[in-house]
CSV table of C-alpha atoms in Angstrom, one decimal:
chain,number,residue,atom,x,y,z
A,20,MET,CA,5.7,9.6,4.2
A,21,LYS,CA,2.6,7.6,4.5
A,22,LYS,CA,2.3,3.9,4.0
A,23,ILE,CA,-0.4,2.9,1.7
A,24,ILE,CA,-2.3,0.2,3.6
A,25,PHE,CA,-4.4,-2.6,2.1
A,26,TYR,CA,-6.7,-5.0,3.9
A,27,CYS,CA,-6.6,-8.6,2.9
A,28,PHE,CA,-9.5,-11.0,3.5
A,29,ILE,CA,-10.2,-14.4,2.0
A,30,LEU,CA,-13.7,-15.3,0.8
A,31,SER,CA,-14.9,-18.7,-0.5
A,32,PHE,CA,-16.5,-18.5,-3.9
A,33,THR,CA,-18.8,-21.0,-5.7
A,34,LEU,CA,-19.0,-20.0,-9.4
A,35,ILE,CA,-21.7,-20.9,-11.9
A,36,PHE,CA,-21.2,-19.7,-15.5
A,37,ALA,CA,-23.8,-19.2,-18.2
A,38,CYS,CA,-23.6,-17.4,-21.5
A,39,GLY,CA,-20.3,-15.8,-20.5
A,40,LYS,CA,-21.7,-14.4,-17.3
A,41,SER,CA,-20.8,-15.5,-13.8
A,42,ILE,CA,-23.0,-15.9,-10.7
A,43,VAL,CA,-21.2,-15.8,-7.4
A,44,SER,CA,-22.5,-17.6,-4.3
A,45,VAL,CA,-20.4,-16.7,-1.3
A,46,THR,CA,-20.4,-19.4,1.4
A,47,ASN,CA,-18.4,-20.6,4.4
A,48,GLU,CA,-18.1,-24.2,3.2
A,49,SER,CA,-14.3,-24.1,2.7
A,50,TYR,CA,-13.5,-21.4,5.3
A,51,GLU,CA,-10.2,-22.0,7.0
A,52,PRO,CA,-8.6,-19.7,9.6
A,53,LYS,CA,-5.6,-17.8,8.2
A,54,ILE,CA,-3.0,-15.4,9.5
A,55,VAL,CA,-3.3,-12.1,7.6
A,56,VAL,CA,-0.1,-10.0,7.3
A,57,GLN,CA,0.1,-6.4,6.3
A,58,GLY,CA,3.4,-4.7,6.1
A,59,TYR,CA,6.7,-4.0,4.4
A,60,LEU,CA,10.3,-3.2,5.1
A,61,THR,CA,11.7,0.2,4.0
A,62,ALA,CA,15.5,0.5,3.4
A,63,ASN,CA,17.3,2.6,6.0
A,64,LEU,CA,14.4,2.5,8.4
A,65,PRO,CA,13.7,0.2,11.4
A,66,ILE,CA,11.6,-2.9,11.1
A,67,GLN,CA,8.2,-1.6,12.2
A,68,ASP,CA,4.5,-1.5,11.5
A,69,ILE,CA,4.0,-5.2,10.7
A,70,ILE,CA,0.3,-5.7,11.3
A,71,ILE,CA,-0.9,-9.2,12.1
A,72,THR,CA,-4.7,-10.0,12.0
A,73,ARG,CA,-6.8,-12.9,10.9
A,74,ASN,CA,-9.4,-13.7,8.3
A,75,PHE,CA,-13.1,-14.3,9.3
A,76,PRO,CA,-16.1,-16.2,8.0
A,77,VAL,CA,-18.6,-14.5,5.7
A,78,GLY,CA,-21.3,-12.8,7.7
A,79,SER,CA,-19.2,-12.2,10.8
A,80,ASN,CA,-20.1,-9.2,13.0
A,81,LEU,CA,-16.8,-7.4,13.0
A,82,GLU,CA,-17.9,-5.0,15.7
A,83,LYS,CA,-18.1,-7.9,18.1
A,84,MET,CA,-15.2,-9.9,16.7
A,85,ASN,CA,-11.6,-9.4,17.5
A,86,ILE,CA,-9.7,-9.8,14.2
A,87,PHE,CA,-6.3,-9.5,16.1
A,88,PRO,CA,-4.9,-12.8,17.3
A,89,ASP,CA,-4.0,-13.0,21.0
A,90,VAL,CA,-0.7,-11.2,21.5
A,91,ASN,CA,0.3,-13.7,24.2
A,92,THR,CA,0.2,-16.6,21.8
A,93,THR,CA,1.6,-14.8,18.8
A,94,SER,CA,5.3,-14.9,17.8
A,95,VAL,CA,6.8,-12.7,15.1
A,96,THR,CA,10.4,-12.8,13.9
A,97,VAL,CA,12.3,-11.4,11.0
A,98,GLU,CA,15.4,-13.2,9.7
A,99,ASN,CA,18.1,-11.4,7.8
A,100,LEU,CA,18.9,-14.4,5.6
A,101,THR,CA,21.9,-12.6,3.9
A,102,ASP,CA,23.7,-12.1,7.2
A,103,GLN,CA,22.1,-14.9,9.1
A,104,LYS,CA,20.6,-12.7,11.9
A,105,ILE,CA,17.3,-13.1,13.6
A,106,TYR,CA,15.2,-10.3,15.1
A,107,THR,CA,12.4,-11.0,17.5
A,108,LEU,CA,9.6,-8.4,17.1
A,109,SER,CA,7.7,-6.9,20.0
A,110,PHE,CA,4.0,-5.9,20.0
A,111,LYS,CA,3.3,-2.2,20.1
A,112,ALA,CA,-0.3,-1.4,21.1
A,113,SER,CA,-2.2,1.3,19.2
A,114,GLU,CA,-3.1,4.6,20.8
A,115,ASN,CA,-6.8,3.7,21.0
A,116,GLY,CA,-6.1,1.6,24.2
A,117,LYS,CA,-7.5,-1.7,22.9
A,118,THR,CA,-5.4,-4.5,24.1
A,119,ASN,CA,-4.9,-6.5,20.9
A,120,GLU,CA,-4.8,-3.7,18.4
A,121,GLY,CA,-1.4,-2.6,17.2
A,122,SER,CA,1.6,-3.6,15.2
A,123,TRP,CA,4.9,-5.5,15.6
A,124,CYS,CA,8.3,-3.9,15.5
A,125,CYS,CA,12.0,-4.4,16.4
A,126,LEU,CA,12.9,-2.5,19.5
A,127,ASP,CA,16.7,-2.5,18.9
A,128,PRO,CA,17.4,1.1,17.8
A,129,GLY,CA,20.5,0.0,15.9
A,130,VAL,CA,18.7,-2.3,13.5
A,131,ARG,CA,17.9,-0.9,10.1
A,132,VAL,CA,16.6,-2.5,6.9
A,133,GLU,CA,19.5,-2.8,4.4
A,134,TYR,CA,19.6,-2.4,0.7
A,135,GLY,CA,19.7,-5.6,-1.3
A,136,LYS,CA,19.4,-7.9,1.7
A,137,THR,CA,16.9,-10.8,1.8
A,138,TYR,CA,14.6,-11.0,4.8
A,139,ARG,CA,12.1,-13.7,5.9
A,140,LEU,CA,9.1,-12.9,8.1
A,141,ASN,CA,7.9,-15.8,10.4
A,142,VAL,CA,4.6,-15.6,12.2
A,143,SER,CA,3.0,-18.1,14.6
A,144,ALA,CA,-0.4,-17.4,16.0
A,145,THR,CA,-3.5,-19.2,17.4
A,146,VAL,CA,-6.7,-18.6,15.6
A,147,GLU,CA,-10.0,-20.2,16.8
A,148,GLY,CA,-8.0,-22.7,18.9
A,149,THR,CA,-5.7,-23.7,16.0
A,150,LYS,CA,-2.0,-23.0,15.9
A,151,LEU,CA,-1.1,-21.5,12.6
A,152,ASN,CA,2.3,-20.7,11.0
A,153,THR,CA,3.3,-18.7,8.0
A,154,SER,CA,6.4,-17.2,6.4
A,155,SER,CA,7.2,-14.9,3.5
A,156,THR,CA,10.6,-13.8,2.0
A,157,THR,CA,11.4,-10.5,0.4
A,158,THR,CA,14.6,-9.0,-1.1
A,159,VAL,CA,15.0,-5.3,-0.6
A,160,PRO,CA,15.6,-3.3,-3.8
A,161,ASN,CA,19.2,-2.2,-4.4
A,162,GLU,CA,20.4,1.3,-3.6
A,163,GLY,CA,20.0,3.9,-6.4
A,164,LEU,CA,16.5,5.3,-6.2
A,165,ALA,CA,16.7,9.1,-5.7
A,166,ILE,CA,14.4,11.9,-6.9
A,167,VAL,CA,16.5,14.1,-9.2
A,168,SER,CA,13.9,16.9,-9.8
A,169,VAL,CA,10.3,18.0,-9.9
A,170,ASN,CA,9.3,20.2,-12.7
A,171,TYR,CA,7.3,22.7,-10.6
A,172,ASP,CA,7.3,23.3,-6.9
A,173,LYS,CA,3.8,24.8,-7.1
A,174,LEU,CA,1.0,25.2,-9.5
A,175,THR,CA,-2.5,26.6,-9.5
A,176,TYR,CA,-5.2,23.9,-9.9
A,177,ARG,CA,-5.2,22.7,-13.5
A,178,GLN,CA,-3.0,25.6,-14.5
A,179,LYS,CA,-2.6,26.2,-18.3
A,180,ASP,CA,0.4,27.2,-20.3
A,181,TYR,CA,0.6,29.8,-23.1
A,182,ASN,CA,-0.8,27.3,-25.6
A,183,ASP,CA,-3.9,26.6,-23.3
A,184,HIS,CA,-2.6,23.2,-22.4
A,185,VAL,CA,-3.2,21.9,-18.9
A,186,MET,CA,0.1,21.7,-17.0
A,187,SER,CA,0.9,18.9,-14.5
A,188,PHE,CA,3.6,17.9,-12.0
A,189,SER,CA,6.3,15.5,-13.1
A,190,VAL,CA,8.9,13.8,-11.1
A,191,THR,CA,12.3,12.6,-12.4
A,192,PHE,CA,14.2,10.0,-10.4
A,193,GLY,CA,17.2,7.7,-10.7
A,194,ARG,CA,16.1,4.1,-10.5
A,195,SER,CA,17.2,1.2,-8.3
A,196,PRO,CA,19.2,-1.4,-10.3
A,197,GLU,CA,17.2,-4.5,-11.4
A,198,THR,CA,13.9,-3.0,-10.3
A,199,ASP,CA,11.2,-2.2,-12.9
A,200,PHE,CA,8.2,-1.5,-10.7
A,201,TYR,CA,7.8,2.0,-9.1
A,202,LEU,CA,4.9,3.2,-6.9
A,203,TYR,CA,4.0,6.8,-6.4
A,204,GLY,CA,2.3,7.7,-3.1
A,205,ILE,CA,0.7,11.2,-3.0
A,206,MET,CA,-0.4,12.6,0.3
A,207,ALA,CA,-2.3,15.9,0.8
A,208,VAL,CA,-0.7,17.3,3.9
A,209,ASP,CA,-3.3,20.0,4.3
A,210,ALA,CA,-6.3,17.9,3.5
A,211,HIS,CA,-9.4,19.4,5.1
A,212,PRO,CA,-13.0,20.1,4.1
A,213,ASP,CA,-12.1,23.7,3.9
A,214,SER,CA,-9.2,23.1,1.5
A,215,PHE,CA,-11.0,20.7,-0.8
A,216,ILE,CA,-11.1,21.8,-4.5
A,217,TYR,CA,-14.9,21.8,-5.0
A,218,ASP,CA,-14.6,23.3,-8.4
A,219,ASN,CA,-13.2,20.2,-10.1
A,220,PRO,CA,-14.4,18.4,-13.3
A,221,VAL,CA,-14.9,15.0,-11.7
A,222,LEU,CA,-16.5,14.9,-8.2
A,223,ASP,CA,-19.7,16.7,-7.4
A,224,TYR,CA,-19.0,16.8,-3.7
A,225,ASP,CA,-20.4,18.9,-0.9
A,226,ARG,CA,-18.7,19.4,2.5
A,227,GLU,CA,-20.5,16.3,4.0
A,228,ASP,CA,-19.2,14.1,1.2
A,229,VAL,CA,-15.6,15.4,1.8
A,230,VAL,CA,-15.9,14.7,5.5
A,231,LYS,CA,-17.0,11.2,4.8
A,232,ASP,CA,-14.3,10.4,2.3
A,233,LEU,CA,-11.5,12.5,3.7
A,234,GLU,CA,-9.0,9.7,4.2
A,235,ASP,CA,-9.6,8.2,0.8
A,236,LEU,CA,-9.2,11.6,-0.9
A,237,LYS,CA,-6.1,12.5,1.2
A,238,TYR,CA,-4.0,9.5,-0.1
A,239,THR,CA,-3.8,8.5,-3.7
A,240,HIS,CA,-1.3,6.3,-5.6
A,241,ASP,CA,-0.2,5.2,-9.1
A,242,TRP,CA,2.6,3.1,-10.5
A,243,ASN,CA,4.8,2.3,-13.5
A,244,GLN,CA,5.9,-1.2,-14.4
A,245,ASN,CA,7.9,-3.1,-17.0
A,246,LEU,CA,10.2,-0.2,-17.6
A,247,ASP,CA,12.9,-0.1,-20.2
A,248,PRO,CA,15.9,-1.7,-18.4
A,249,ASP,CA,18.3,0.6,-20.3
A,250,LEU,CA,16.8,3.8,-18.7
A,251,ASP,CA,18.8,5.1,-15.8
A,252,ARG,CA,16.3,7.9,-15.1
A,253,ILE,CA,12.5,7.9,-15.2
A,254,THR,CA,10.2,10.8,-15.6
A,255,THR,CA,6.5,10.3,-14.6
A,256,TYR,CA,3.7,12.7,-15.0
A,257,LEU,CA,1.1,12.9,-12.2
A,258,ASP,CA,-2.5,13.1,-13.2
A,259,TRP,CA,-4.7,15.8,-11.6
A,260,PHE,CA,-7.1,13.1,-10.5
A,261,SER,CA,-4.5,12.5,-7.7
A,262,PHE,CA,-4.9,16.0,-6.3
A,263,TRP,CA,-8.1,17.0,-4.5
A,264,PHE,CA,-7.0,19.8,-2.1
A,265,TYR,CA,-5.3,23.1,-2.1
A,266,GLY,CA,-2.1,23.2,-0.1
A,267,ASN,CA,1.1,21.1,0.4
A,268,TYR,CA,1.7,17.6,-0.8
A,269,GLN,CA,4.3,14.9,-0.2
A,270,ILE,CA,5.1,12.8,-3.3
A,271,THR,CA,6.9,9.6,-2.4
A,272,VAL,CA,8.5,7.4,-5.1
A,273,TYR,CA,9.0,3.8,-4.1
A,274,ALA,CA,11.1,1.2,-5.8
A,275,VAL,CA,9.1,-1.9,-5.1
A,276,ASP,CA,10.1,-5.6,-4.6
A,277,LYS,CA,8.4,-8.5,-6.4
A,278,ASN,CA,6.2,-9.4,-3.5
A,279,TYR,CA,4.6,-6.0,-3.1
A,280,ALA,CA,4.4,-5.5,-6.9
A,281,ARG,CA,2.5,-8.7,-7.5
A,282,PHE,CA,0.1,-7.9,-4.7
A,283,LEU,CA,-0.6,-4.4,-6.0
A,284,GLN,CA,-1.1,-5.7,-9.5
A,285,THR,CA,-3.7,-8.3,-8.3
A,286,TYR,CA,-5.4,-7.3,-5.0
A,287,ASN,CA,-8.1,-5.2,-6.7
A,288,ASP,CA,-8.4,-7.2,-9.9
A,289,VAL,CA,-9.5,-10.7,-9.1
A,290,GLN,CA,-11.9,-11.4,-12.0
A,291,GLU,CA,-10.7,-12.5,-15.5
A,292,MET,CA,-12.4,-11.3,-18.7
A,293,ASP,CA,-14.2,-14.6,-19.0
A,294,GLY,CA,-15.7,-14.3,-15.6
A,295,ASN,CA,-13.4,-16.6,-13.7
A,296,PHE,CA,-12.3,-15.5,-10.3
A,297,HIS,CA,-8.8,-15.9,-8.7
A,298,GLU,CA,-7.0,-14.9,-5.6
A,299,ALA,CA,-4.7,-12.0,-5.3
A,300,ARG,CA,-1.0,-13.0,-5.4
A,301,PHE,CA,-0.1,-13.8,-1.8
A,302,CYS,CA,3.6,-14.7,-1.5
A,303,PHE,CA,3.3,-16.7,1.7
A,304,GLU,CA,4.1,-20.3,2.7
A,305,GLY,CA,1.9,-22.1,5.2
A,306,ASP,CA,-1.2,-20.6,6.7
A,307,GLY,CA,-0.8,-16.9,5.7
A,308,ILE,CA,-2.3,-14.4,3.3
A,309,GLY,CA,-1.8,-10.7,2.7
A,310,VAL,CA,1.4,-8.8,1.8
A,311,PHE,CA,4.9,-8.7,3.1
A,312,GLY,CA,7.3,-6.8,0.8
A,313,SER,CA,10.0,-4.2,0.8
A,314,VAL,CA,10.7,-0.8,-0.8
A,315,VAL,CA,13.3,1.9,-1.2
A,316,ALA,CA,11.7,5.4,-0.9
A,317,ASP,CA,12.4,9.1,-1.6
A,318,THR,CA,10.1,12.0,-1.1
A,319,VAL,CA,9.6,15.5,-2.6
A,320,SER,CA,7.2,18.3,-1.7
A,321,VAL,CA,4.9,20.4,-4.0
A,322,LYS,CA,2.1,22.8,-3.5
A,323,ILE,CA,-1.2,23.7,-5.1
A,324,VAL,CA,-2.2,27.3,-4.7
A,325,HIS,CA,-5.4,29.2,-5.4
């Protein structure tokens, strides 16, 4: 299973509108240091992979700037508000050897995220000499999500049936009670320039293009929302635009909490039809932006063959 990671940065916009069109002037006049949070809790798994960074002024040279707050002055805890328990998270450095790059996790092997429980993330960090604090609360979806079936365990690329209609993968799953937002993460396990489907109707890619965009092509996602509350099972069809390689795939269905759903719905769509801009939905109190949510997940495997 692969987490789908989103990077959150705040820019300051000055907007001028004329004849229904907008002109955007990006400045640092209202820049304020912020804690940026990237992470979510998964039911039945440890508390892990909570990434804490910071925002930055427009025009910053990111190659020379450390976007990770000083570990020694950063405190991260997760409270189980339902059971009134507090877990202090520890910093785990990334494998690249850089001191401040990594994520925060709970080292107690007995701690697992529980269905239906409410958790609050608390972060304190110093950014540009200023002590910042933020918190965010999420309620983990209830138990119930489970993949019931997948219609085909393998297909040839854009395979057609006897009526010359293009066939596609579909996944049927039982839903989590009181959850109406479901995310589908699709990971090409065997993604490689040699396994890329060059004969596709959309991308005119050569090997160099695939090498450059390999990570973006390897992971794709889609979602369903506002589902009929009376449906106990959901069947979703996966578009071929989500499959760019021959080989094995992992398809993960996520029942998503409100925090994560609101972020996914807005992080990439911040301009209204009339030209007005707005922030993505950040469910944080205090000096924080980004996303902290929770999910229930189940995974199935399929394959695309030559």
